[in-house]
Amino acid sequence: MPAEVLIAPSLLSANFACLADEIKKVEEAGARLVHIDVMDGHFVPNLSIGPQVVESIRKVTDLPLDVHLMIDNPEKYVDSFIKAGADWVSVHYEATPHIHRAIQMIKAHGHVEAGIALNPSTPLTVLAHLLEEINFVLLMTVNPGFEGQTYIAQMTEKIKHLKQVLDRRGLEVKIEVDGGINDELAGEVVRAGAQVLVAGSAIFRAPNPTEAFLKIKKEVDKIAK
Ligand code: DX5
Ligand code: ZN
Protein backbone atom coordinates (compact mmCIF):
# COMPACT_ATOMS: atom_id res chain seq x y z
CA MET A 1 0.00 0.00 0.00
CA PRO A 2 1.41 3.45 -0.86
CA ALA A 3 2.41 5.55 2.13
CA GLU A 4 -0.08 8.15 3.30
CA VAL A 5 0.27 11.58 1.70
CA LEU A 6 -0.22 14.65 3.89
CA ILE A 7 -1.30 18.06 2.63
CA ALA A 8 0.06 20.81 4.87
CA PRO A 9 -1.63 24.21 4.42
CA SER A 10 0.92 27.01 4.79
CA LEU A 11 -0.27 29.81 7.06
CA LEU A 12 1.95 32.32 5.25
CA SER A 13 -0.92 32.83 2.81
CA ALA A 14 -3.58 33.00 5.54
CA ASN A 15 -5.09 36.10 7.10
CA PHE A 16 -2.75 36.80 10.04
CA ALA A 17 -5.45 38.80 11.82
CA CYS A 18 -7.54 35.66 12.31
CA LEU A 19 -5.26 32.65 12.24
CA ALA A 20 -7.50 30.57 14.50
CA ASP A 21 -10.40 30.83 12.00
CA GLU A 22 -8.11 30.10 9.08
CA ILE A 23 -6.79 26.97 10.79
CA LYS A 24 -10.35 25.86 11.56
CA LYS A 25 -11.21 25.97 7.84
CA VAL A 26 -8.46 23.53 6.90
CA GLU A 27 -9.06 21.39 9.98
CA GLU A 28 -12.64 20.92 8.86
CA ALA A 29 -11.43 20.00 5.39
CA GLY A 30 -9.33 17.20 6.93
CA ALA A 31 -5.84 18.69 7.19
CA ARG A 32 -3.57 16.69 9.48
CA LEU A 33 -0.54 18.99 9.50
CA VAL A 34 -0.14 22.78 9.48
CA HIS A 35 2.91 24.42 7.89
CA ILE A 36 4.39 27.53 9.51
CA ASP A 37 7.06 29.61 7.74
CA VAL A 38 9.62 31.44 9.85
CA MET A 39 11.71 34.07 8.04
CA ASP A 40 14.41 36.35 9.39
CA GLY A 41 15.06 38.92 6.65
CA HIS A 42 18.63 37.57 6.30
CA PHE A 43 18.45 34.02 5.03
CA VAL A 44 15.47 35.07 2.94
CA PRO A 45 14.46 38.59 1.94
CA ASN A 46 11.28 38.59 3.99
CA LEU A 47 10.16 38.60 7.62
CA SER A 48 7.37 36.53 9.12
CA ILE A 49 6.77 35.24 12.60
CA GLY A 50 8.57 34.12 15.76
CA PRO A 51 8.03 31.65 18.60
CA GLN A 52 5.36 33.78 20.29
CA VAL A 53 3.02 33.38 17.35
CA VAL A 54 3.71 29.64 17.23
CA GLU A 55 2.82 29.50 20.93
CA SER A 56 -0.50 31.21 20.23
CA ILE A 57 -1.26 28.89 17.32
CA ARG A 58 -0.47 25.91 19.56
CA LYS A 59 -3.32 26.98 21.83
CA VAL A 60 -5.96 26.98 19.09
CA THR A 61 -5.30 23.64 17.36
CA ASP A 62 -4.32 20.09 18.19
CA LEU A 63 -2.90 19.53 14.70
CA PRO A 64 0.84 18.90 14.49
CA LEU A 65 2.75 22.08 13.63
CA ASP A 66 5.38 21.82 10.90
CA VAL A 67 7.77 24.72 11.47
CA HIS A 68 10.00 25.61 8.49
CA LEU A 69 12.91 27.73 9.68
CA MET A 70 14.16 30.00 6.92
CA ILE A 71 16.61 31.70 9.24
CA ASP A 72 20.38 31.93 9.52
CA ASN A 73 21.98 29.86 12.29
CA PRO A 74 18.76 28.02 13.12
CA GLU A 75 20.48 26.18 15.99
CA LYS A 76 20.08 29.39 18.00
CA TYR A 77 16.29 29.17 17.86
CA VAL A 78 15.41 25.48 17.51
CA ASP A 79 14.74 25.07 21.24
CA SER A 80 12.47 28.14 21.42
CA PHE A 81 10.30 26.93 18.57
CA ILE A 82 10.01 23.45 20.02
CA LYS A 83 9.11 24.91 23.41
CA ALA A 84 6.49 27.02 21.63
CA GLY A 85 4.86 23.83 20.31
CA ALA A 86 6.54 22.78 17.05
CA ASP A 87 6.09 19.06 16.26
CA TRP A 88 8.11 19.02 13.05
CA VAL A 89 11.09 21.33 12.55
CA SER A 90 13.10 21.82 9.37
CA VAL A 91 16.35 23.72 9.11
CA HIS A 92 17.99 24.82 5.88
CA TYR A 93 21.26 23.15 4.90
CA GLU A 94 22.40 26.51 3.47
CA ALA A 95 21.71 28.44 6.69
CA THR A 96 24.38 27.03 8.99
CA PRO A 97 27.86 25.49 8.94
CA HIS A 98 26.59 23.23 11.74
CA ILE A 99 23.63 21.45 10.19
CA HIS A 100 24.41 18.20 12.00
CA ARG A 101 24.36 20.00 15.34
CA ALA A 102 21.05 21.68 14.50
CA ILE A 103 19.55 18.25 13.73
CA GLN A 104 20.93 16.78 16.94
CA MET A 105 19.31 19.62 18.86
CA ILE A 106 15.92 18.88 17.32
CA LYS A 107 16.28 15.15 17.97
CA ALA A 108 17.29 15.75 21.59
CA HIS A 109 13.63 16.61 22.22
CA GLY A 110 12.68 13.05 21.37
CA HIS A 111 9.16 13.60 20.06
CA VAL A 112 9.97 16.11 17.29
CA GLU A 113 10.34 15.17 13.60
CA ALA A 114 13.64 16.55 12.29
CA GLY A 115 14.01 17.73 8.71
CA ILE A 116 16.55 19.34 6.42
CA ALA A 117 15.33 21.85 3.85
CA LEU A 118 17.15 22.39 0.54
CA ASN A 119 16.93 25.38 -1.79
CA PRO A 120 16.18 24.53 -5.43
CA SER A 121 19.84 24.94 -6.45
CA THR A 122 21.32 22.86 -3.62
CA PRO A 123 22.26 19.38 -4.85
CA LEU A 124 21.00 16.26 -3.11
CA THR A 125 24.58 15.08 -2.61
CA VAL A 126 24.90 17.33 0.46
CA LEU A 127 22.54 14.91 2.25
CA ALA A 128 24.86 11.92 1.82
CA HIS A 129 25.97 11.75 5.45
CA LEU A 130 22.78 13.17 6.93
CA LEU A 131 19.94 11.01 5.65
CA GLU A 132 20.20 8.47 8.49
CA GLU A 133 19.81 11.29 10.99
CA ILE A 134 16.55 12.80 9.79
CA ASN A 135 12.83 12.09 9.46
CA PHE A 136 12.13 14.22 6.40
CA VAL A 137 13.69 16.26 3.62
CA LEU A 138 11.94 19.47 2.61
CA LEU A 139 12.63 20.17 -1.05
CA MET A 140 11.96 23.79 -1.92
CA THR A 141 10.21 23.86 -5.26
CA VAL A 142 10.44 27.66 -5.45
CA ASN A 143 13.13 29.97 -4.06
CA PRO A 144 12.24 30.47 -0.39
CA GLY A 145 10.89 33.75 0.91
CA PHE A 146 7.49 34.30 -0.62
CA GLU A 147 4.17 32.61 -1.22
CA GLY A 148 2.45 32.57 -4.57
CA GLN A 149 5.45 31.74 -6.79
CA THR A 150 5.50 29.33 -9.71
CA TYR A 151 6.69 25.74 -9.22
CA ILE A 152 10.15 25.19 -10.76
CA ALA A 153 9.58 22.41 -13.29
CA GLN A 154 13.04 20.83 -12.87
CA MET A 155 12.21 20.00 -9.25
CA THR A 156 10.17 16.98 -10.29
CA GLU A 157 13.42 15.26 -11.35
CA LYS A 158 14.96 16.18 -8.00
CA ILE A 159 12.05 14.59 -6.11
CA LYS A 160 12.36 11.42 -8.20
CA HIS A 161 16.09 11.26 -7.67
CA LEU A 162 15.77 11.65 -3.89
CA LYS A 163 13.10 8.97 -3.81
CA GLN A 164 15.45 6.60 -5.66
CA VAL A 165 18.29 7.32 -3.24
CA LEU A 166 16.05 6.69 -0.23
CA ASP A 167 14.67 3.46 -1.68
CA ARG A 168 18.14 2.23 -2.58
CA ARG A 169 19.34 2.88 0.95
CA GLY A 170 16.17 1.48 2.50
CA LEU A 171 15.47 4.66 4.45
CA GLU A 172 12.03 5.74 5.60
CA VAL A 173 12.63 9.45 5.22
CA LYS A 174 9.63 11.46 4.04
CA ILE A 175 9.90 13.89 1.12
CA GLU A 176 8.11 17.20 1.66
CA VAL A 177 7.68 19.63 -1.24
CA ASP A 178 7.13 23.33 -0.69
CA GLY A 179 6.37 26.06 -3.20
CA GLY A 180 3.87 26.55 -5.97
CA ILE A 181 1.95 23.34 -5.26
CA ASN A 182 -1.68 23.26 -6.39
CA ASP A 183 -4.25 20.71 -7.54
CA GLU A 184 -2.74 20.62 -11.03
CA LEU A 185 0.72 19.68 -9.75
CA ALA A 186 -0.28 17.46 -6.85
CA GLY A 187 -0.42 14.29 -8.97
CA GLU A 188 2.96 14.93 -10.54
CA VAL A 189 4.82 15.46 -7.27
CA VAL A 190 3.17 12.53 -5.52
CA ARG A 191 3.99 10.22 -8.43
CA ALA A 192 7.58 11.47 -8.23
CA GLY A 193 7.73 10.45 -4.54
CA ALA A 194 6.53 13.36 -2.42
CA GLN A 195 4.66 12.41 0.74
CA VAL A 196 4.02 15.84 2.25
CA LEU A 197 2.62 18.63 0.08
CA VAL A 198 2.80 22.17 1.40
CA ALA A 199 0.28 24.54 -0.18
CA GLY A 200 -0.14 28.18 0.75
CA SER A 201 -1.73 30.42 -1.86
CA ALA A 202 -3.56 27.54 -3.57
CA ILE A 203 -5.53 27.06 -0.35
CA PHE A 204 -5.72 30.33 1.55
CA ARG A 205 -5.94 32.68 -1.45
CA ALA A 206 -8.80 30.63 -2.88
CA PRO A 207 -12.33 31.95 -2.37
CA ASN A 208 -13.09 28.83 -0.31
CA PRO A 209 -10.01 27.33 1.43
CA THR A 210 -11.92 24.24 2.56
CA GLU A 211 -12.88 23.42 -1.03
CA ALA A 212 -9.39 24.28 -2.29
CA PHE A 213 -7.88 21.81 0.20
CA LEU A 214 -10.32 19.11 -0.93
CA LYS A 215 -9.47 19.76 -4.58
CA ILE A 216 -5.81 18.97 -3.90
CA LYS A 217 -6.78 15.97 -1.77
CA LYS A 218 -8.88 14.59 -4.62
CA GLU A 219 -5.86 14.60 -6.93
CA VAL A 220 -3.71 12.93 -4.28
CA ASP A 221 -6.35 10.26 -3.62
CA LYS A 222 -6.51 9.39 -7.33
CA ILE A 223 -2.93 8.19 -7.11
CA ALA A 224 -3.28 6.38 -3.81
CA LYS A 225 -6.03 4.22 -5.37
C1 DX5 B 1 8.03 29.92 0.77
C2 DX5 B 1 7.46 29.12 1.90
C3 DX5 B 1 6.26 28.34 1.52
C4 DX5 B 1 5.10 29.18 1.02
C5 DX5 B 1 4.34 28.34 0.05
O1 DX5 B 1 9.28 30.39 1.12
O2 DX5 B 1 8.40 28.20 2.41
O3 DX5 B 1 5.83 27.48 2.56
O4 DX5 B 1 4.25 29.59 2.02
O5 DX5 B 1 3.40 29.12 -0.58
P1 DX5 B 1 2.83 28.72 -2.00
O6 DX5 B 1 2.15 27.39 -1.84
O7 DX5 B 1 1.88 29.84 -2.32
O8 DX5 B 1 4.00 28.65 -2.93
ZN1 ZN C 1 7.60 26.66 3.87
Coordinates of C-alpha atoms and ligand atoms in Angstrom, one line a residue:
M1 CA 0.0 0.0 0.0
P2 CA 1.4 3.5 -0.9
A3 CA 2.4 5.6 2.1
E4 CA -0.1 8.2 3.3
V5 CA 0.3 11.6 1.7
L6 CA -0.2 14.6 3.9
I7 CA -1.3 18.1 2.6
A8 CA 0.1 20.8 4.9
P9 CA -1.6 24.2 4.4
S10 CA 0.9 27.0 4.8
L11 CA -0.3 29.8 7.1
L12 CA 1.9 32.3 5.3
S13 CA -0.9 32.8 2.8
A14 CA -3.6 33.0 5.5
N15 CA -5.1 36.1 7.1
F16 CA -2.8 36.8 10.0
A17 CA -5.4 38.8 11.8
C18 CA -7.5 35.7 12.3
L19 CA -5.3 32.7 12.2
A20 CA -7.5 30.6 14.5
D21 CA -10.4 30.8 12.0
E22 CA -8.1 30.1 9.1
I23 CA -6.8 27.0 10.8
K24 CA -10.3 25.9 11.6
K25 CA -11.2 26.0 7.8
V26 CA -8.5 23.5 6.9
E27 CA -9.1 21.4 10.0
E28 CA -12.6 20.9 8.9
A29 CA -11.4 20.0 5.4
G30 CA -9.3 17.2 6.9
A31 CA -5.8 18.7 7.2
R32 CA -3.6 16.7 9.5
L33 CA -0.5 19.0 9.5
V34 CA -0.1 22.8 9.5
H35 CA 2.9 24.4 7.9
I36 CA 4.4 27.5 9.5
D37 CA 7.1 29.6 7.7
V38 CA 9.6 31.4 9.8
M39 CA 11.7 34.1 8.0
D40 CA 14.4 36.3 9.4
G41 CA 15.1 38.9 6.6
H42 CA 18.6 37.6 6.3
F43 CA 18.5 34.0 5.0
V44 CA 15.5 35.1 2.9
P45 CA 14.5 38.6 1.9
N46 CA 11.3 38.6 4.0
L47 CA 10.2 38.6 7.6
S48 CA 7.4 36.5 9.1
I49 CA 6.8 35.2 12.6
G50 CA 8.6 34.1 15.8
P51 CA 8.0 31.7 18.6
Q52 CA 5.4 33.8 20.3
V53 CA 3.0 33.4 17.4
V54 CA 3.7 29.6 17.2
E55 CA 2.8 29.5 20.9
S56 CA -0.5 31.2 20.2
I57 CA -1.3 28.9 17.3
R58 CA -0.5 25.9 19.6
K59 CA -3.3 27.0 21.8
V60 CA -6.0 27.0 19.1
T61 CA -5.3 23.6 17.4
D62 CA -4.3 20.1 18.2
L63 CA -2.9 19.5 14.7
P64 CA 0.8 18.9 14.5
L65 CA 2.7 22.1 13.6
D66 CA 5.4 21.8 10.9
V67 CA 7.8 24.7 11.5
H68 CA 10.0 25.6 8.5
L69 CA 12.9 27.7 9.7
M70 CA 14.2 30.0 6.9
I71 CA 16.6 31.7 9.2
D72 CA 20.4 31.9 9.5
N73 CA 22.0 29.9 12.3
P74 CA 18.8 28.0 13.1
E75 CA 20.5 26.2 16.0
K76 CA 20.1 29.4 18.0
Y77 CA 16.3 29.2 17.9
V78 CA 15.4 25.5 17.5
D79 CA 14.7 25.1 21.2
S80 CA 12.5 28.1 21.4
F81 CA 10.3 26.9 18.6
I82 CA 10.0 23.5 20.0
K83 CA 9.1 24.9 23.4
A84 CA 6.5 27.0 21.6
G85 CA 4.9 23.8 20.3
A86 CA 6.5 22.8 17.0
D87 CA 6.1 19.1 16.3
W88 CA 8.1 19.0 13.0
V89 CA 11.1 21.3 12.5
S90 CA 13.1 21.8 9.4
V91 CA 16.4 23.7 9.1
H92 CA 18.0 24.8 5.9
Y93 CA 21.3 23.1 4.9
E94 CA 22.4 26.5 3.5
A95 CA 21.7 28.4 6.7
T96 CA 24.4 27.0 9.0
P97 CA 27.9 25.5 8.9
H98 CA 26.6 23.2 11.7
I99 CA 23.6 21.5 10.2
H100 CA 24.4 18.2 12.0
R101 CA 24.4 20.0 15.3
A102 CA 21.1 21.7 14.5
I103 CA 19.6 18.2 13.7
Q104 CA 20.9 16.8 16.9
M105 CA 19.3 19.6 18.9
I106 CA 15.9 18.9 17.3
K107 CA 16.3 15.2 18.0
A108 CA 17.3 15.8 21.6
H109 CA 13.6 16.6 22.2
G110 CA 12.7 13.1 21.4
H111 CA 9.2 13.6 20.1
V112 CA 10.0 16.1 17.3
E113 CA 10.3 15.2 13.6
A114 CA 13.6 16.5 12.3
G115 CA 14.0 17.7 8.7
I116 CA 16.6 19.3 6.4
A117 CA 15.3 21.8 3.8
L118 CA 17.1 22.4 0.5
N119 CA 16.9 25.4 -1.8
P120 CA 16.2 24.5 -5.4
S121 CA 19.8 24.9 -6.5
T122 CA 21.3 22.9 -3.6
P123 CA 22.3 19.4 -4.9
L124 CA 21.0 16.3 -3.1
T125 CA 24.6 15.1 -2.6
V126 CA 24.9 17.3 0.5
L127 CA 22.5 14.9 2.2
A128 CA 24.9 11.9 1.8
H129 CA 26.0 11.8 5.5
L130 CA 22.8 13.2 6.9
L131 CA 19.9 11.0 5.7
E132 CA 20.2 8.5 8.5
E133 CA 19.8 11.3 11.0
I134 CA 16.6 12.8 9.8
N135 CA 12.8 12.1 9.5
F136 CA 12.1 14.2 6.4
V137 CA 13.7 16.3 3.6
L138 CA 11.9 19.5 2.6
L139 CA 12.6 20.2 -1.1
M140 CA 12.0 23.8 -1.9
T141 CA 10.2 23.9 -5.3
V142 CA 10.4 27.7 -5.5
N143 CA 13.1 30.0 -4.1
P144 CA 12.2 30.5 -0.4
G145 CA 10.9 33.7 0.9
F146 CA 7.5 34.3 -0.6
E147 CA 4.2 32.6 -1.2
G148 CA 2.5 32.6 -4.6
Q149 CA 5.4 31.7 -6.8
T150 CA 5.5 29.3 -9.7
Y151 CA 6.7 25.7 -9.2
I152 CA 10.1 25.2 -10.8
A153 CA 9.6 22.4 -13.3
Q154 CA 13.0 20.8 -12.9
M155 CA 12.2 20.0 -9.3
T156 CA 10.2 17.0 -10.3
E157 CA 13.4 15.3 -11.3
K158 CA 15.0 16.2 -8.0
I159 CA 12.0 14.6 -6.1
K160 CA 12.4 11.4 -8.2
H161 CA 16.1 11.3 -7.7
L162 CA 15.8 11.7 -3.9
K163 CA 13.1 9.0 -3.8
Q164 CA 15.5 6.6 -5.7
V165 CA 18.3 7.3 -3.2
L166 CA 16.0 6.7 -0.2
D167 CA 14.7 3.5 -1.7
R168 CA 18.1 2.2 -2.6
R169 CA 19.3 2.9 0.9
G170 CA 16.2 1.5 2.5
L171 CA 15.5 4.7 4.4
E172 CA 12.0 5.7 5.6
V173 CA 12.6 9.5 5.2
K174 CA 9.6 11.5 4.0
I175 CA 9.9 13.9 1.1
E176 CA 8.1 17.2 1.7
V177 CA 7.7 19.6 -1.2
D178 CA 7.1 23.3 -0.7
G179 CA 6.4 26.1 -3.2
G180 CA 3.9 26.5 -6.0
I181 CA 1.9 23.3 -5.3
N182 CA -1.7 23.3 -6.4
D183 CA -4.2 20.7 -7.5
E184 CA -2.7 20.6 -11.0
L185 CA 0.7 19.7 -9.8
A186 CA -0.3 17.5 -6.9
G187 CA -0.4 14.3 -9.0
E188 CA 3.0 14.9 -10.5
V189 CA 4.8 15.5 -7.3
V190 CA 3.2 12.5 -5.5
R191 CA 4.0 10.2 -8.4
A192 CA 7.6 11.5 -8.2
G193 CA 7.7 10.4 -4.5
A194 CA 6.5 13.4 -2.4
Q195 CA 4.7 12.4 0.7
V196 CA 4.0 15.8 2.3
L197 CA 2.6 18.6 0.1
V198 CA 2.8 22.2 1.4
A199 CA 0.3 24.5 -0.2
G200 CA -0.1 28.2 0.8
S201 CA -1.7 30.4 -1.9
A202 CA -3.6 27.5 -3.6
I203 CA -5.5 27.1 -0.3
F204 CA -5.7 30.3 1.6
R205 CA -5.9 32.7 -1.4
A206 CA -8.8 30.6 -2.9
P207 CA -12.3 31.9 -2.4
N208 CA -13.1 28.8 -0.3
P209 CA -10.0 27.3 1.4
T210 CA -11.9 24.2 2.6
E211 CA -12.9 23.4 -1.0
A212 CA -9.4 24.3 -2.3
F213 CA -7.9 21.8 0.2
L214 CA -10.3 19.1 -0.9
K215 CA -9.5 19.8 -4.6
I216 CA -5.8 19.0 -3.9
K217 CA -6.8 16.0 -1.8
K218 CA -8.9 14.6 -4.6
E219 CA -5.9 14.6 -6.9
V220 CA -3.7 12.9 -4.3
D221 CA -6.3 10.3 -3.6
K222 CA -6.5 9.4 -7.3
I223 CA -2.9 8.2 -7.1
A224 CA -3.3 6.4 -3.8
K225 CA -6.0 4.2 -5.4
Ligands
DX5_1 C1 8.0 29.9 0.8 C2 7.5 29.1 1.9 C3 6.3 28.3 1.5 C4 5.1 29.2 1.0 C5 4.3 28.3 0.0 O1 9.3 30.4 1.1 O2 8.4 28.2 2.4 O3 5.8 27.5 2.6 O4 4.3 29.6 2.0 O5 3.4 29.1 -0.6 P1 2.8 28.7 -2.0 O6 2.2 27.4 -1.8 O7 1.9 29.8 -2.3 O8 4.0 28.7 -2.9
ZN2 ZN 7.6 26.7 3.9

